[in-house]
CSV table of C-alpha atoms in Angstrom, one decimal:
chain,number,residue,atom,x,y,z
V,20,MET,CA,0.2,-20.4,-33.9
V,21,ARG,CA,2.3,-18.2,-31.6
V,22,ALA,CA,1.3,-15.1,-33.5
V,23,ILE,CA,-2.4,-16.0,-33.2
V,24,GLY,CA,-1.9,-16.5,-29.4
V,25,ARG,CA,-0.3,-13.1,-29.1
V,26,GLU,CA,-3.2,-11.5,-31.1
V,27,ILE,CA,-5.7,-13.2,-28.7
V,28,ARG,CA,-3.9,-11.9,-25.6
V,29,PHE,CA,-3.7,-8.4,-27.2
V,30,ILE,CA,-7.5,-8.4,-27.9
V,31,ILE,CA,-8.3,-9.5,-24.3
V,32,LEU,CA,-6.0,-6.8,-22.9
V,33,LEU,CA,-7.6,-4.2,-25.2
V,34,LEU,CA,-11.1,-5.3,-24.1
V,35,LEU,CA,-10.1,-5.1,-20.4
V,36,LEU,CA,-8.8,-1.6,-20.9
V,37,MET,CA,-12.0,-0.6,-22.7
V,38,GLY,CA,-14.1,-2.1,-19.9
V,39,LEU,CA,-16.0,-4.3,-22.3
V,40,ILE,CA,-15.2,-7.5,-20.2
V,41,ALA,CA,-14.8,-7.7,-16.5
V,42,SER,CA,-11.4,-8.1,-15.0
V,43,PRO,CA,-11.1,-11.2,-12.7
V,44,VAL,CA,-12.0,-10.7,-9.1
V,45,LYS,CA,-9.3,-11.7,-6.6
V,46,ALA,CA,-10.5,-14.6,-4.5
V,47,SER,CA,-10.4,-14.6,-0.7
V,48,PRO,CA,-7.0,-15.3,0.7
V,49,TYR,CA,-5.7,-18.7,1.8
V,50,ILE,CA,-6.0,-18.9,5.7
V,51,SER,CA,-4.5,-21.8,7.6
V,52,SER,CA,-6.8,-21.3,10.5
V,53,PRO,CA,-10.1,-23.2,10.6
V,54,CYS,CA,-11.8,-20.3,12.3
V,55,TYR,CA,-11.2,-16.7,11.2
V,56,CYS,CA,-12.9,-13.4,10.5
V,57,LEU,CA,-12.2,-9.9,9.3
V,58,MET,CA,-14.2,-6.9,10.7
V,59,ASP,CA,-14.4,-3.2,9.8
V,60,GLY,CA,-13.3,-1.5,13.0
V,61,GLU,CA,-15.5,1.6,12.5
V,62,SER,CA,-18.8,0.0,11.9
V,63,GLY,CA,-18.3,-3.5,13.3
V,64,GLN,CA,-19.4,-5.1,10.0
V,65,LEU,CA,-18.0,-8.5,9.2
V,66,ILE,CA,-16.2,-8.5,5.8
V,67,LEU,CA,-15.1,-12.2,5.9
V,68,SER,CA,-15.9,-14.9,8.3
V,69,SER,CA,-15.3,-18.7,8.3
V,70,ASN,CA,-16.7,-20.7,11.3
V,71,GLY,CA,-16.9,-17.3,12.9
V,72,ASP,CA,-19.5,-18.4,15.5
V,73,GLU,CA,-17.8,-21.7,16.4
V,74,THR,CA,-16.9,-21.7,20.1
V,75,ARG,CA,-13.3,-22.6,21.0
V,76,PRO,CA,-10.8,-22.1,23.8
V,77,VAL,CA,-9.0,-18.8,23.0
V,78,ALA,CA,-6.1,-18.7,25.5
V,79,SER,CA,-4.7,-15.3,26.5
V,80,THR,CA,-6.9,-13.3,24.1
V,81,VAL,CA,-9.3,-13.3,27.1
V,82,LYS,CA,-7.0,-10.6,28.7
V,83,MET,CA,-8.7,-8.1,26.4
V,84,MET,CA,-11.8,-8.4,28.6
V,85,THR,CA,-9.6,-8.3,31.8
V,86,ALA,CA,-8.2,-5.0,30.5
V,87,ILE,CA,-11.7,-3.6,29.7
V,88,LEU,CA,-12.9,-4.2,33.2
V,89,SER,CA,-9.7,-2.9,34.7
V,90,VAL,CA,-9.9,0.5,33.0
V,91,GLU,CA,-13.7,0.8,33.7
V,92,TYR,CA,-13.6,-0.2,37.4
V,93,ALA,CA,-10.2,1.0,38.6
V,94,SER,CA,-7.8,4.0,38.5
V,95,MET,CA,-4.4,3.3,36.8
V,96,TYR,CA,-2.8,4.8,39.9
V,97,GLU,CA,-4.5,2.5,42.5
V,98,GLU,CA,-2.2,0.0,44.2
V,99,ALA,CA,-3.1,-3.6,44.2
V,100,THR,CA,-1.7,-6.3,46.6
V,101,VAL,CA,-0.5,-9.6,45.2
V,102,SER,CA,-2.2,-12.5,46.9
V,103,SER,CA,-0.7,-15.9,47.5
V,104,HIS,CA,-3.1,-17.3,44.9
V,105,ALA,CA,-2.0,-14.8,42.3
V,106,ALA,CA,1.7,-15.4,43.1
V,107,GLN,CA,1.3,-19.1,42.3
V,108,THR,CA,-0.2,-18.5,38.8
V,109,PRO,CA,1.5,-20.8,36.2
V,110,GLU,CA,3.5,-19.6,33.3
V,111,TYR,CA,3.8,-17.3,31.6
V,112,SER,CA,4.1,-15.1,34.7
V,113,ILE,CA,6.2,-12.0,35.5
V,114,GLY,CA,7.3,-13.4,38.9
V,115,LEU,CA,5.1,-11.4,41.3
V,116,LYS,CA,5.3,-12.4,45.0
V,117,ALA,CA,2.7,-12.4,47.7
V,118,GLU,CA,2.2,-9.2,49.6
V,119,GLN,CA,3.9,-7.1,47.0
V,120,LYS,CA,2.1,-3.9,46.0
V,121,ILE,CA,1.9,-2.6,42.4
V,122,ALA,CA,0.0,0.0,40.5
V,123,VAL,CA,-3.0,-1.1,38.4
V,124,GLY,CA,-1.5,0.7,35.3
V,125,GLU,CA,1.7,-1.4,35.6
V,126,LEU,CA,-0.2,-4.6,35.9
V,127,LEU,CA,-2.3,-3.7,32.9
V,128,LYS,CA,0.8,-2.9,30.9
V,129,VAL,CA,2.5,-6.2,31.6
V,130,ALA,CA,-0.7,-8.2,31.1
V,131,LEU,CA,-1.4,-6.8,27.6
V,132,ILE,CA,2.2,-6.3,26.3
V,133,ARG,CA,3.9,-9.4,27.8
V,134,SER,CA,0.7,-11.4,28.5
V,135,SER,CA,1.6,-12.1,32.1
V,136,ASN,CA,-0.9,-14.4,33.8
V,137,ASP,CA,-0.1,-13.4,37.4
V,138,ALA,CA,-0.7,-9.7,36.6
V,139,ALA,CA,-4.1,-10.6,35.2
V,140,VAL,CA,-5.0,-12.5,38.3
V,141,VAL,CA,-3.9,-9.6,40.6
V,142,LEU,CA,-6.1,-7.2,38.5
V,143,ALA,CA,-9.1,-9.6,38.9
V,144,GLU,CA,-8.7,-9.9,42.6
V,145,HIS,CA,-8.2,-6.2,43.1
V,146,ILE,CA,-11.3,-5.2,41.2
V,147,ALA,CA,-13.7,-8.0,42.2
V,148,GLY,CA,-12.1,-9.5,45.4
V,149,ASP,CA,-12.2,-13.0,43.8
V,150,GLU,CA,-11.1,-14.2,40.3
V,151,GLY,CA,-14.2,-16.4,39.9
V,152,PHE,CA,-16.5,-13.4,40.5
V,153,PHE,CA,-14.4,-11.3,38.2
V,154,ALA,CA,-14.8,-13.9,35.4
V,155,HIS,CA,-18.6,-13.8,36.0
V,156,LEU,CA,-18.4,-10.0,35.4
V,157,MET,CA,-16.3,-10.6,32.3
V,158,SER,CA,-19.0,-12.9,30.8
V,159,LYS,CA,-21.7,-10.3,31.6
V,160,LYS,CA,-19.7,-7.5,30.0
V,161,ALA,CA,-19.1,-9.6,26.9
V,162,PHE,CA,-22.8,-10.2,26.5
V,163,LEU,CA,-23.5,-6.5,26.9
V,164,ILE,CA,-21.1,-5.5,24.1
V,165,GLY,CA,-22.5,-8.0,21.7
V,166,ALA,CA,-20.2,-11.0,22.3
V,167,SER,CA,-23.0,-13.4,23.2
V,168,ASN,CA,-21.2,-16.7,22.5
V,169,THR,CA,-18.4,-16.0,25.0
V,170,ARG,CA,-17.9,-17.3,28.6
V,171,PHE,CA,-15.0,-16.8,31.0
V,172,SER,CA,-13.8,-18.8,33.9
V,173,ASN,CA,-10.6,-16.8,34.7
V,174,ALA,CA,-8.8,-13.6,34.0
V,175,SER,CA,-5.7,-15.0,32.3
V,176,GLY,CA,-6.9,-17.4,29.7
V,177,LEU,CA,-5.2,-20.4,31.3
V,178,PRO,CA,-7.1,-23.7,30.7
V,179,GLY,CA,-9.8,-24.7,33.2
V,180,GLY,CA,-13.5,-24.3,33.7
V,181,GLU,CA,-16.0,-23.3,31.1
V,182,GLN,CA,-14.1,-20.8,29.0
V,183,PHE,CA,-14.6,-20.2,25.3
V,184,SER,CA,-15.3,-17.6,22.7
V,185,THR,CA,-15.5,-17.2,18.9
V,186,CYS,CA,-13.7,-15.3,16.2
V,187,ASN,CA,-16.6,-12.9,15.7
V,188,ASP,CA,-17.0,-12.3,19.4
V,189,LEU,CA,-13.2,-11.7,19.8
V,190,ALA,CA,-13.3,-9.1,17.0
V,191,GLN,CA,-16.1,-7.3,18.8
V,192,ILE,CA,-14.3,-7.4,22.1
V,193,GLY,CA,-11.1,-6.2,20.5
V,194,ARG,CA,-13.0,-3.4,18.8
V,195,TYR,CA,-14.6,-2.3,22.1
V,196,ALA,CA,-11.3,-2.6,24.0
V,197,GLN,CA,-9.6,-0.2,21.5
V,198,SER,CA,-12.3,2.4,22.3
V,199,HIS,CA,-10.5,2.9,25.6
V,200,PRO,CA,-7.4,5.2,25.0
V,201,GLN,CA,-5.3,3.4,27.7
V,202,ILE,CA,-5.8,0.0,26.1
V,203,LYS,CA,-5.4,1.3,22.6
V,204,GLU,CA,-2.1,2.8,23.4
V,205,LEU,CA,-0.8,-0.3,25.3
V,206,VAL,CA,-1.8,-2.9,22.6
V,207,ALA,CA,0.1,-0.8,20.0
V,208,THR,CA,3.3,-0.6,22.1
V,209,ARG,CA,6.2,-2.8,20.8
V,210,GLN,CA,8.4,-2.3,23.9
V,211,SER,CA,8.0,-0.7,27.3
V,212,GLU,CA,9.4,-0.7,30.8
V,213,PHE,CA,7.7,-2.5,33.6
V,214,LYS,CA,8.3,-1.4,37.2
V,215,HIS,CA,8.7,-4.8,38.9
V,216,PRO,CA,8.5,-4.5,42.7
V,217,SER,CA,11.3,-7.1,43.1
V,218,TYR,CA,13.8,-5.0,41.1
V,219,SER,CA,15.4,-1.6,41.6
V,220,GLN,CA,15.5,-1.0,37.8
V,221,PRO,CA,12.5,-1.4,35.4
V,222,LEU,CA,12.4,-4.5,33.2
V,223,ARG,CA,12.3,-4.1,29.5
V,224,ILE,CA,9.3,-6.0,28.1
V,225,SER,CA,8.4,-6.7,24.4
V,226,ASN,CA,5.0,-7.3,22.9
V,227,THR,CA,4.1,-10.8,22.0
V,228,ASN,CA,2.4,-9.5,18.8
V,229,SER,CA,5.0,-9.8,16.0
V,230,LEU,CA,2.9,-7.8,13.6
V,231,LEU,CA,3.8,-4.6,15.5
V,232,GLY,CA,6.6,-3.0,13.5
V,233,SER,CA,6.5,-5.6,10.7
V,234,TYR,CA,3.1,-4.8,9.2
V,235,GLN,CA,2.2,-1.3,8.0
V,236,GLY,CA,-0.4,0.3,10.3
V,237,ALA,CA,-0.4,-2.6,12.8
V,238,ASP,CA,-1.7,-1.3,16.2
V,239,GLY,CA,-2.8,-4.3,18.3
V,240,ILE,CA,-4.4,-6.2,19.8
V,241,LYS,CA,-3.7,-9.6,21.6
V,242,THR,CA,-2.0,-13.0,21.1
V,243,GLY,CA,-3.0,-16.2,22.8
V,244,THR,CA,-1.2,-19.6,22.9
V,245,ALA,CA,-2.2,-22.8,24.7
V,246,ASN,CA,-2.3,-26.5,23.8
V,247,ALA,CA,-6.1,-26.8,23.2
V,248,ALA,CA,-6.5,-23.3,21.8
V,249,GLY,CA,-3.4,-23.4,19.6
V,250,LYS,CA,-1.9,-20.2,18.4
V,251,CYS,CA,-4.5,-17.3,18.3
V,252,LEU,CA,-4.3,-13.7,17.3
V,253,VAL,CA,-6.6,-10.7,17.4
V,254,ALA,CA,-4.8,-8.3,15.1
V,255,SER,CA,-5.6,-4.7,14.3
V,256,ALA,CA,-4.3,-2.2,11.7
V,257,THR,CA,-5.2,1.3,10.5
V,258,ARG,CA,-4.3,2.8,7.1
V,259,ASP,CA,-5.5,6.0,5.6
V,260,GLY,CA,-8.1,6.4,8.3
V,261,ARG,CA,-9.5,2.9,7.8
V,262,HIS,CA,-9.4,0.5,10.8
V,263,LEU,CA,-9.6,-3.3,10.4
V,264,ILE,CA,-9.6,-6.2,12.9
V,265,ALA,CA,-8.6,-9.7,11.9
V,266,VAL,CA,-8.9,-12.8,14.2
V,267,VAL,CA,-7.5,-16.3,13.7
V,268,LEU,CA,-7.8,-19.3,16.1
V,269,LYS,CA,-5.7,-22.4,16.2
V,270,SER,CA,-3.6,-21.1,13.3
V,271,SER,CA,-0.4,-22.6,12.0
V,272,ASP,CA,0.7,-19.2,10.9
V,273,ARG,CA,-1.2,-16.6,12.9
V,274,ALA,CA,0.9,-13.6,11.9
V,275,GLY,CA,0.8,-14.6,8.2
V,276,ASP,CA,-2.9,-15.4,8.3
V,277,CYS,CA,-3.8,-12.0,9.9
V,278,MET,CA,-1.5,-10.2,7.4
V,279,ARG,CA,-3.4,-11.9,4.5
V,280,LEU,CA,-6.8,-11.0,6.0
V,281,LEU,CA,-5.8,-7.4,6.6
V,282,ASN,CA,-4.3,-7.1,3.1
V,283,TYR,CA,-7.5,-8.4,1.6
V,284,GLY,CA,-9.5,-5.9,3.6
V,285,PHE,CA,-7.3,-2.9,2.6
V,286,LYS,CA,-6.8,-3.9,-1.0
V,287,GLU,CA,-9.6,-6.1,-2.2
V,288,SER,CA,-12.8,-5.0,-0.4
V,289,TYR,CA,-14.7,-1.9,-1.5
V,290,TYR,CA,-17.5,0.2,-0.2
V,291,GLN,CA,-20.8,-0.6,-1.9
V,292,GLN,CA,-24.2,1.2,-1.6
V,293,ILE,CA,-26.7,-1.3,-0.2
V,294,ILE,CA,-29.6,1.2,0.6
V,295,ASN,CA,-30.3,4.4,-1.4
V,296,ALA,CA,-32.5,6.8,0.6
V,297,SER,CA,-33.6,8.5,-2.6
V,298,THR,CA,-35.0,5.4,-4.2
V,299,PRO,CA,-38.4,4.1,-3.1
V,300,PHE,CA,-38.1,0.9,-1.1
V,301,LYS,CA,-41.8,-0.1,-1.6
V,302,GLU,CA,-45.1,1.3,-2.8
V,303,LEU,CA,-48.0,0.5,-0.5
V,304,ARG,CA,-51.8,0.8,-0.7
V,305,VAL,CA,-53.4,3.5,1.4
V,306,LEU,CA,-56.9,2.9,2.8
V,307,ASN,CA,-59.3,5.8,2.6
V,308,GLY,CA,-56.7,8.1,1.0
V,309,GLN,CA,-57.2,10.7,-1.6
V,310,THR,CA,-54.3,8.9,-3.3
V,311,PRO,CA,-54.5,5.1,-3.4
V,312,LYS,CA,-50.8,4.4,-3.0
V,313,VAL,CA,-47.8,6.0,-1.4
V,314,LYS,CA,-44.1,5.4,-1.9
V,315,ILE,CA,-42.0,4.4,1.2
V,316,TYR,CA,-38.4,5.4,1.5
V,317,PRO,CA,-35.5,4.3,3.8
V,318,ALA,CA,-34.4,7.0,6.3
V,319,ARG,CA,-30.8,7.1,5.1
V,320,ASP,CA,-28.2,5.6,2.8
V,321,LEU,CA,-26.3,2.5,3.8
V,322,TYR,CA,-22.9,1.4,2.5
V,323,LEU,CA,-21.2,-1.9,3.4
V,324,TRP,CA,-17.7,-3.2,2.7
V,325,VAL,CA,-17.9,-6.1,0.3
V,326,GLY,CA,-15.5,-8.3,-1.7
V,327,ASP,CA,-15.3,-11.8,-3.1
V,328,ASN,CA,-16.9,-14.3,-0.7
V,329,SER,CA,-18.3,-11.4,1.4
V,330,PRO,CA,-21.1,-12.2,3.8
V,331,ASP,CA,-24.6,-12.7,2.5
V,332,ILE,CA,-26.7,-9.5,2.8
V,333,GLU,CA,-30.3,-9.9,4.0
V,334,LYS,CA,-33.0,-7.2,4.4
V,335,LYS,CA,-35.9,-7.7,6.8
V,336,VAL,CA,-38.9,-5.3,6.7
V,337,ASN,CA,-41.2,-4.7,9.7
V,338,MET,CA,-44.4,-2.8,8.8
V,339,LYS,CA,-48.1,-3.0,7.9
V,340,TYR,CA,-48.6,-3.5,4.1
V,341,GLU,CA,-51.9,-1.5,4.1
V,342,LEU,CA,-51.7,2.0,5.5
V,343,GLN,CA,-54.5,4.1,6.8
V,344,ALA,CA,-54.9,7.8,5.7
V,345,PRO,CA,-54.1,10.5,6.7
V,346,LEU,CA,-50.3,10.2,6.4
V,347,SER,CA,-47.6,12.9,6.6
V,348,LYS,CA,-44.5,13.1,4.5
V,349,GLY,CA,-41.6,11.7,6.7
V,350,GLN,CA,-43.9,9.8,9.0
V,351,GLU,CA,-42.4,6.6,10.2
V,352,VAL,CA,-44.4,3.6,9.0
V,353,GLY,CA,-42.0,0.7,9.6
V,354,SER,CA,-38.4,-0.3,10.0
V,355,LEU,CA,-35.7,-2.0,7.9
V,356,GLU,CA,-33.0,-4.3,9.3
V,357,VAL,CA,-30.0,-5.2,7.3
V,358,TYR,CA,-28.0,-8.3,8.2
V,359,ALA,CA,-24.6,-9.5,7.0
V,360,ASP,CA,-24.1,-13.3,7.5
V,361,GLY,CA,-26.9,-13.3,10.0
V,362,LYS,CA,-25.5,-10.4,12.1
V,363,LEU,CA,-27.5,-7.2,12.4
V,364,VAL,CA,-25.4,-4.3,10.9
V,365,GLU,CA,-28.0,-1.6,10.6
V,366,SER,CA,-31.6,-0.8,11.6
V,367,MET,CA,-33.4,2.3,10.2
V,368,PRO,CA,-36.9,3.7,9.9
V,369,LEU,CA,-39.0,3.5,6.8
V,370,LEU,CA,-40.7,6.8,6.0
V,371,CYS,CA,-43.8,7.9,4.1
V,372,GLY,CA,-42.8,9.8,0.9
V,373,ASP,CA,-45.8,12.1,0.6
V,374,ASN,CA,-48.7,13.8,2.4
V,375,ILE,CA,-51.8,11.7,1.9
V,376,THR,CA,-55.1,13.3,3.0
V,377,ARG,CA,-58.1,11.2,4.1
V,378,GLN,CA,-60.8,10.7,1.4
V,379,ALA,CA,-64.1,12.4,2.2
V,380,ASN,CA,-66.9,10.1,3.2
V,381,LEU,CA,-70.2,9.9,1.3
V,382,PHE,CA,-72.0,12.5,3.4
V,383,GLN,CA,-69.1,15.0,3.1
V,384,ARG,CA,-69.0,14.4,-0.7
V,385,ILE,CA,-72.7,15.2,-1.0
V,386,ILE,CA,-72.3,18.4,1.0
V,387,LYS,CA,-69.3,19.4,-1.2
V,388,ASP,CA,-71.0,18.6,-4.5
V,389,PHE,CA,-74.6,19.7,-4.0
V,390,ILE,CA,-74.9,22.1,-1.1
V,391,LEU,CA,-71.8,24.2,-0.9
V,392,PRO,CA,-71.3,26.8,-3.7
């Protein structure tokens, strides 16, 4: 019996090597978080997502948006004044005191690396004059960059007010944040020095993101921890030119969850052609044309990252299904939208594949056939 078992295993191995049977596909990784996603950082395409649009409190991950507005509306060398309101911000704070002056760049550093709540409030008040109005600007900015299920009520992520986001939105916000060189550099920094106005010597601060230095290619982005939100992490890593963003909310193992998501993206997902520009997408009837039908082509190729349990791919066509001659080769006759799990990932024109001249009317055919030589 053992000999027969060895022979069967040998035959299966031989067939796998010959490509006659498919090798098993590795399933999606186990993730302890109820809400998570994995995004391709270059295209913004979701590769994996579970409850990705469920709104939740997200703690200090909101500081990504605080940082975005800070670099877009202030110079890093501007001096901000600490208000009494900012000085009373609850933990975690860096201990800033009312009337102290500090550079925006230093505040941004300690807000992103050490997740200091008081630094985030000082930034908000410096830019908008009021933390509440700053939070309103944060919400507007989130909507503009595609994070439409996000609302902010403060700059720090502390509990209070109507403040929530989603995994998918946080991935998009993190992706946008890293497009700013100042933010990209800070969120990838493991340790730095902070020039605290209360001390003659700079303070040594360490990043709250434990993936930095422990996971190959890790380069950001932001942690968050609170009772209602639980442990959250927006993680980023880059390997061989490929950039991935993983998000987990209310996780019992946020570093491990993000490592497993990133590993899946780097090792188990692959680039698959979804649209081939050289293959006709449809063939449509042409009214009054010398040729009764014309082939329609997509404007360009489209590749998406896919793997086991990847998002559902859906194609939506917007066009008239009866065209009118004359038509020119390359003429736009409609559009194609491609969605992954309900999220638009690409929109492209649909083009006419040939020149189609208009058919002559009855009078023109009589002239051509009987009068003209």
